[in-house]
mmCIF file with all atom_site columns, C-alpha atoms in Angstrom:
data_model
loop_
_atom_site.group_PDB
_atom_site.id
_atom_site.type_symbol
_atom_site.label_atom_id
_atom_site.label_alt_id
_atom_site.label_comp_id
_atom_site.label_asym_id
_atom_site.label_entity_id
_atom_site.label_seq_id
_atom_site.pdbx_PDB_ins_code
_atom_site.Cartn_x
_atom_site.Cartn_y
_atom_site.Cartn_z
_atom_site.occupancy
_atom_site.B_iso_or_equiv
_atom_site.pdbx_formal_charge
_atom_site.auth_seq_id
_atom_site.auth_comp_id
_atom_site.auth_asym_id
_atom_site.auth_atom_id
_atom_site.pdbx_PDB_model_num
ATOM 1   C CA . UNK A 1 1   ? 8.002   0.636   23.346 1.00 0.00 ? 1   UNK A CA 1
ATOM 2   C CA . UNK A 1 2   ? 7.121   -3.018  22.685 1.00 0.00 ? 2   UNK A CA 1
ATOM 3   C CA . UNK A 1 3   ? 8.471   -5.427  20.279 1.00 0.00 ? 3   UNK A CA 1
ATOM 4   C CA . UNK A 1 4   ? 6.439   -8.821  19.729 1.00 0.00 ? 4   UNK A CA 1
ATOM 5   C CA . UNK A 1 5   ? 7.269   -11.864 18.330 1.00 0.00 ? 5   UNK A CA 1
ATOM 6   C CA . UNK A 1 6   ? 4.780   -14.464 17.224 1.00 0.00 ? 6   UNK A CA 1
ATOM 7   C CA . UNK A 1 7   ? 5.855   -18.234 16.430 1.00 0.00 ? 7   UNK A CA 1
ATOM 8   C CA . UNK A 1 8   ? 4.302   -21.535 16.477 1.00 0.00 ? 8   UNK A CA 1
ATOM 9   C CA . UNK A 1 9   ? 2.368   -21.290 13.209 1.00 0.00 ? 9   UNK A CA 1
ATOM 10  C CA . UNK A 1 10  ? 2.439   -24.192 10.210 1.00 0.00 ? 10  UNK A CA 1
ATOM 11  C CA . UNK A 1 11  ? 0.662   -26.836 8.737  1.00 0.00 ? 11  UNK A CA 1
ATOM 12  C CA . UNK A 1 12  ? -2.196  -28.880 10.370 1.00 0.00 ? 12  UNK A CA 1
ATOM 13  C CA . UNK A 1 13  ? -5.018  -31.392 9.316  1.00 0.00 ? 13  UNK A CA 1
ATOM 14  C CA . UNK A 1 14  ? -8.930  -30.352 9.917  1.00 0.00 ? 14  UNK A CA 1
ATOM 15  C CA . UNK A 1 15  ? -9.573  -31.338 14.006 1.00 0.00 ? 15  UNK A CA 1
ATOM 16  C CA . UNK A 1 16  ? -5.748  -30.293 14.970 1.00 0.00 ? 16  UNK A CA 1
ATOM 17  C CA . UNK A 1 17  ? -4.114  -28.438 17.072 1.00 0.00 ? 17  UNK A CA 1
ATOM 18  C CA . UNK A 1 18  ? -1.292  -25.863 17.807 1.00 0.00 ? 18  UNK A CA 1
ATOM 19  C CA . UNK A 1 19  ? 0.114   -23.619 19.990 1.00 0.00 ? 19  UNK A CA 1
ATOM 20  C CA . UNK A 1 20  ? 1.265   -20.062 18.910 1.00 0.00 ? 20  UNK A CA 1
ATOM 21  C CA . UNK A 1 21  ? 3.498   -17.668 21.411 1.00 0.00 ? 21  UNK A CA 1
ATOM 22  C CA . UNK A 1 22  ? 3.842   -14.058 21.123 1.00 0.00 ? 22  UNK A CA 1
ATOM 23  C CA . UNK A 1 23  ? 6.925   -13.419 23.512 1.00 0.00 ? 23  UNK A CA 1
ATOM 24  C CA . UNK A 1 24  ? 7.465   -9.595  23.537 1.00 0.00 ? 24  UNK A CA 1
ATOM 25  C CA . UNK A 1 25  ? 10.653  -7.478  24.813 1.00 0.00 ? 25  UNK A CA 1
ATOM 26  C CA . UNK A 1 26  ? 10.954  -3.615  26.019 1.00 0.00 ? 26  UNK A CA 1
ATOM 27  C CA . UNK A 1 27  ? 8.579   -3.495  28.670 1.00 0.00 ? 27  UNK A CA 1
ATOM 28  C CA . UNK A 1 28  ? 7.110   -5.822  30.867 1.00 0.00 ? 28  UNK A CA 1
ATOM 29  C CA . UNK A 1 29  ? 3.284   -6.626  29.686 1.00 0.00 ? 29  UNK A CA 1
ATOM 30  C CA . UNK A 1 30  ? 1.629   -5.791  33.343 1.00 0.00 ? 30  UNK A CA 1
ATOM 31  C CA . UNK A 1 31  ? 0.390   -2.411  31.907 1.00 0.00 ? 31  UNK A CA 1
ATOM 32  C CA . UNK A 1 32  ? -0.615  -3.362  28.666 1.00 0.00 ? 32  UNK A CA 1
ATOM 33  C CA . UNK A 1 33  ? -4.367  -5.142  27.116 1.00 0.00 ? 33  UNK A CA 1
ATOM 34  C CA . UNK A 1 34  ? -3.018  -8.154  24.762 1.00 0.00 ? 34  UNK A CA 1
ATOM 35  C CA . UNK A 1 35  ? -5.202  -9.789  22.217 1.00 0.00 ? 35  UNK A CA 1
ATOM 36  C CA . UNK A 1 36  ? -4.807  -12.140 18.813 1.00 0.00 ? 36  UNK A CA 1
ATOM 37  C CA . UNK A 1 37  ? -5.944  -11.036 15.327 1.00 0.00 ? 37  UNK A CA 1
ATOM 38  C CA . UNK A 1 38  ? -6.188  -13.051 12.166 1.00 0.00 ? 38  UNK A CA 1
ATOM 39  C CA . UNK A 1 39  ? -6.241  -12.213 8.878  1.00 0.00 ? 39  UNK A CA 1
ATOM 40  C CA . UNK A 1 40  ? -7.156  -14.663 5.655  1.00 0.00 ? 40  UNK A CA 1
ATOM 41  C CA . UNK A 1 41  ? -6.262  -13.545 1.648  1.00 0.00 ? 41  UNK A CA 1
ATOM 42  C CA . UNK A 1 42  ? -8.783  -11.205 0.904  1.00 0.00 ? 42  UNK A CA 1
ATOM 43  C CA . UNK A 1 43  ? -10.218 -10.667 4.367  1.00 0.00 ? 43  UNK A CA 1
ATOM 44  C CA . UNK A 1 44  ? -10.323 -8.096  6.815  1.00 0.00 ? 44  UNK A CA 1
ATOM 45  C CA . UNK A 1 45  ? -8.020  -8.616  10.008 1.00 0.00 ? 45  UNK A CA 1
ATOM 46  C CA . UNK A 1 46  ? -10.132 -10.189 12.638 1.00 0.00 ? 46  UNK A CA 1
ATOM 47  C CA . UNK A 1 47  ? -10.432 -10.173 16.388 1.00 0.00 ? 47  UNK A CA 1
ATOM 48  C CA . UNK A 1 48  ? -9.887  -13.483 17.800 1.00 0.00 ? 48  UNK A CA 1
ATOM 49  C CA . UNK A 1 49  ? -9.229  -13.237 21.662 1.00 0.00 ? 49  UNK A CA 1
ATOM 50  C CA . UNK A 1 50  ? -7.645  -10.939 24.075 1.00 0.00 ? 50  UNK A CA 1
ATOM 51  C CA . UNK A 1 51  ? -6.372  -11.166 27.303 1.00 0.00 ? 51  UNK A CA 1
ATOM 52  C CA . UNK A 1 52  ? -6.041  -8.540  30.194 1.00 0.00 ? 52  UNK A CA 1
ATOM 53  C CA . UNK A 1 53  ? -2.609  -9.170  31.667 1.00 0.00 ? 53  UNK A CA 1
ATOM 54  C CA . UNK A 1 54  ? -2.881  -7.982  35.099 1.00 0.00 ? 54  UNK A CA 1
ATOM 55  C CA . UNK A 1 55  ? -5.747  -10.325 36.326 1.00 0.00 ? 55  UNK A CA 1
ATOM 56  C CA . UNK A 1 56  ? -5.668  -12.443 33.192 1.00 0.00 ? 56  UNK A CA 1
ATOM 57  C CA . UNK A 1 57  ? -9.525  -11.999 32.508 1.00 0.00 ? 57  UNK A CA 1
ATOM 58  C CA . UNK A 1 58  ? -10.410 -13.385 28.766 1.00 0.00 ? 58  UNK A CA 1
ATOM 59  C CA . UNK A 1 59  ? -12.142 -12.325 26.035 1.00 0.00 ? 59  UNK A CA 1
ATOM 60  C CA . UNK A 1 60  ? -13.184 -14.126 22.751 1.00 0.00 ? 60  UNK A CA 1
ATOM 61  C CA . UNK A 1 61  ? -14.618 -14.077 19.706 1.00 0.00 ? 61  UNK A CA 1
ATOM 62  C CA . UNK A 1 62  ? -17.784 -16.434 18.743 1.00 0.00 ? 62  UNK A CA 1
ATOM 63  C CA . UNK A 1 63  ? -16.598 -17.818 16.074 1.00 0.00 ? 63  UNK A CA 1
ATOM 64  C CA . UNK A 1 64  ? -13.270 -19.867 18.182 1.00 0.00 ? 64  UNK A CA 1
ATOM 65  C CA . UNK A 1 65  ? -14.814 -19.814 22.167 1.00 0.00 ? 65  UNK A CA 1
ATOM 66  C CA . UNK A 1 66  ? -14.464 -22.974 23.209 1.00 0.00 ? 66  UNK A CA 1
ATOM 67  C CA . UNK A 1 67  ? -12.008 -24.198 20.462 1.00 0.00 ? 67  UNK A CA 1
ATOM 68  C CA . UNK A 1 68  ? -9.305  -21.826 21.497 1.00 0.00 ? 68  UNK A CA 1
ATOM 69  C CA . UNK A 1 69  ? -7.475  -20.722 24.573 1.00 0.00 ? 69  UNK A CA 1
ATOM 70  C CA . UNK A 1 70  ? -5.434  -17.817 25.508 1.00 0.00 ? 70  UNK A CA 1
ATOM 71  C CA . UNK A 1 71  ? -2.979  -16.944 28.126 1.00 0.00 ? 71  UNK A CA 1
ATOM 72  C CA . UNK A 1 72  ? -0.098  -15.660 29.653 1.00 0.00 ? 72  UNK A CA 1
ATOM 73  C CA . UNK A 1 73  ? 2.904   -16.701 31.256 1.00 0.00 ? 73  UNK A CA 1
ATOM 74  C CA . UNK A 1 74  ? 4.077   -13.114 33.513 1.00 0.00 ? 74  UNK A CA 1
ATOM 75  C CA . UNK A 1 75  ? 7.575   -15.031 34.200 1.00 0.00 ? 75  UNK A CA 1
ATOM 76  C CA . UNK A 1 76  ? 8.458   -15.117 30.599 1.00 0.00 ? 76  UNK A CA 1
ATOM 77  C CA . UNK A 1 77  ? 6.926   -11.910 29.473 1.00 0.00 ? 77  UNK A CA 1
ATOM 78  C CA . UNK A 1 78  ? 4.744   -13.885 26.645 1.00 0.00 ? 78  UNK A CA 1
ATOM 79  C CA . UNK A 1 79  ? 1.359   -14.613 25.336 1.00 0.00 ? 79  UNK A CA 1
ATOM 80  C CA . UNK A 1 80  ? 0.446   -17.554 24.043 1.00 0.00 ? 80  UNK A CA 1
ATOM 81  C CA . UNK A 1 81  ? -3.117  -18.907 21.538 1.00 0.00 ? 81  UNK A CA 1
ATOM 82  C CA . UNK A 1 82  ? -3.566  -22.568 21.861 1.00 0.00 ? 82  UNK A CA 1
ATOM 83  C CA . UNK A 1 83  ? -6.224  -23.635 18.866 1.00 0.00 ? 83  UNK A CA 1
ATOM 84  C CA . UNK A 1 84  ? -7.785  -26.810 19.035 1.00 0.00 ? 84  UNK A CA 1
ATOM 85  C CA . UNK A 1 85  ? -10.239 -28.650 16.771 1.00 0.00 ? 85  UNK A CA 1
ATOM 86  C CA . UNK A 1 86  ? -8.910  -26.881 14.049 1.00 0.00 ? 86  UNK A CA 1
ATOM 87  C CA . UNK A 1 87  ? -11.133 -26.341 10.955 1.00 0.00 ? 87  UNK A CA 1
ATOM 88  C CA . UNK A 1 88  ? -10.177 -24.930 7.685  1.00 0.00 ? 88  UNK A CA 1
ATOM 89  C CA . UNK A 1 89  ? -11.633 -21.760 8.142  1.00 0.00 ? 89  UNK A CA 1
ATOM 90  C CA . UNK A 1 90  ? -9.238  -20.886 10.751 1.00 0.00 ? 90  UNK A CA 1
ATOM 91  C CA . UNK A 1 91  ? -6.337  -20.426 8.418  1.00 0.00 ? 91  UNK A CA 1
ATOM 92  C CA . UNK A 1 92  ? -5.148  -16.958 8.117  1.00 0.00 ? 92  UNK A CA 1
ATOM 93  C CA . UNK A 1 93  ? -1.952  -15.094 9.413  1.00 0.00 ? 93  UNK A CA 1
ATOM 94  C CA . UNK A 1 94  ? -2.365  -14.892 13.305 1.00 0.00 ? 94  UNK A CA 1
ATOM 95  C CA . UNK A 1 95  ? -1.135  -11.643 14.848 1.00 0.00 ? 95  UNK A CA 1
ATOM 96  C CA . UNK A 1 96  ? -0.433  -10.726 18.288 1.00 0.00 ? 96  UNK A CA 1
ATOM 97  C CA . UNK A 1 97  ? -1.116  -7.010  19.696 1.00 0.00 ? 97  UNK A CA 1
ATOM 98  C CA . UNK A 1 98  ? -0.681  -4.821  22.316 1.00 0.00 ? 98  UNK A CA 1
ATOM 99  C CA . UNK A 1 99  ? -2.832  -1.952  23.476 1.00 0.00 ? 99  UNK A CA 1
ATOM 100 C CA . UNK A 1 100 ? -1.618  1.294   24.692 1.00 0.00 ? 100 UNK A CA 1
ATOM 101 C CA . UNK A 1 101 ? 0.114   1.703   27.517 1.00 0.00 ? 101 UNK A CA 1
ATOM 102 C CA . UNK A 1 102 ? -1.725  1.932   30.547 1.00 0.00 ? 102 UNK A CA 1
ATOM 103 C CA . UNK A 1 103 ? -5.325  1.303   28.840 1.00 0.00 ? 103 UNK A CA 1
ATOM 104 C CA . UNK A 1 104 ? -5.450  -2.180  29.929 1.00 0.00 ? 104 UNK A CA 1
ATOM 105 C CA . UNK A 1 105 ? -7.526  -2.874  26.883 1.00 0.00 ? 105 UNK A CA 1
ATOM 106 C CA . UNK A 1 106 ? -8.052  -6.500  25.428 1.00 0.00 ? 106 UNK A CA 1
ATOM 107 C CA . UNK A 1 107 ? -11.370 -6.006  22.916 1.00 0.00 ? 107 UNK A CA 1
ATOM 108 C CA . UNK A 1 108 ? -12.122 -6.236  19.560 1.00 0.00 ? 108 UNK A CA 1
ATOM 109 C CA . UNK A 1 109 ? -11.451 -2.918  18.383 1.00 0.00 ? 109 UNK A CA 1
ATOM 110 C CA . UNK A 1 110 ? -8.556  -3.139  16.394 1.00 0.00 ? 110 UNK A CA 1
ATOM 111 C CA . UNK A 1 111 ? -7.618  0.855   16.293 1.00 0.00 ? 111 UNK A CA 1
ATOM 112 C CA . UNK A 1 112 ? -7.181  0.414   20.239 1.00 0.00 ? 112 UNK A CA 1
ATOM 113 C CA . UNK A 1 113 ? -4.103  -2.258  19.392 1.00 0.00 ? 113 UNK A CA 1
ATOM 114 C CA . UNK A 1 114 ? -0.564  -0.159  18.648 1.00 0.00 ? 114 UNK A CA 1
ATOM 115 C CA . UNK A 1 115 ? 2.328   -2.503  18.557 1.00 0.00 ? 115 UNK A CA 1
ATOM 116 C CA . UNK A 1 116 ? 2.364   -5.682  16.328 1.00 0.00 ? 116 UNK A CA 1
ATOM 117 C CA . UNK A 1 117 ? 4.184   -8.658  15.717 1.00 0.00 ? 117 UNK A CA 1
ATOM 118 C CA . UNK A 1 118 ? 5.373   -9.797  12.385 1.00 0.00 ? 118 UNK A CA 1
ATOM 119 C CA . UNK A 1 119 ? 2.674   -12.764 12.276 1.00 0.00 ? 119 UNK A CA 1
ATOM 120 C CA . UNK A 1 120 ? 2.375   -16.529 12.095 1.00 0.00 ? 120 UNK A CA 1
ATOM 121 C CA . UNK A 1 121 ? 0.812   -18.253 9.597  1.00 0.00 ? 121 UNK A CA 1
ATOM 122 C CA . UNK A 1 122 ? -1.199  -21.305 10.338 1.00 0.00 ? 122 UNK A CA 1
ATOM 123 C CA . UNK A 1 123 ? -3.002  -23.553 7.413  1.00 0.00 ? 123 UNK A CA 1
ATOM 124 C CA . UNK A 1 124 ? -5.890  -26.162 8.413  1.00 0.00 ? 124 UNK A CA 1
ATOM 125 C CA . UNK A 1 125 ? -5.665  -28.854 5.818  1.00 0.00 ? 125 UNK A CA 1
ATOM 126 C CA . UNK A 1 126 ? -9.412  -30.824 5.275  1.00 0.00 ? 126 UNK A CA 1
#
């Protein structure tokens, strides 16, 4: 079992940035595909990037490569999404996710993802 907790989230203007953390608890990550969702009002939740933790190999979604970054710091157990030239269109509630144990997984299919955090909610101001 897995507990995450996402923080980091608020307010910032259009071209911004921020950092957001998912530091999780129960188990170390080393067996486990992470990855960051979003969801807007009225919107479907929304792959944004994942991360392999063993290896940290990347994955991301069009619509943010090159804007954001993920990664991992083993020591501290936690995942972290720094988002850079921020644009309004990137506000939503971010989510961070774990795959099942063992599977390693770190893709956009959301059914794959089985333990959650709460979410953080970050709003781009134009």
């Amino acid at each position: 079992q897995v507990q995450l907790v996402e923080s980091g989230g608020g307010l910032v203007q259009a071209g911004g940035s921020l950092r957001l953390s998912c530091a999780a608890s129960g188990r170390t990550l080393s067996t486990y595909g992470m990855a960051w969702f979003r969801q807007a009002p009225g919107k479907e939740r929304e792959f944004v990037a994942g991360l392999r933790w063993i290896g940290g190999i990347t994955n991301y979604a069009d619509s943010v490569e090159g804007r954001f970054t993920i990664s991992r710091d083993i020591a501290k157990n936690t995942m972290y999404l720094q988002l850079s030239s921020l644009k309004p269109e990137d506000s939503a509630v971010y989510y961070c996710a774990a795959s099942r144990v063992g599977t390693y997984y770190y893709g956009g299919r959301i059914s794959e993802y089985v333990y959650w955090g709460q979410g953080t909610q970050v709003t781009v101001s134009s």
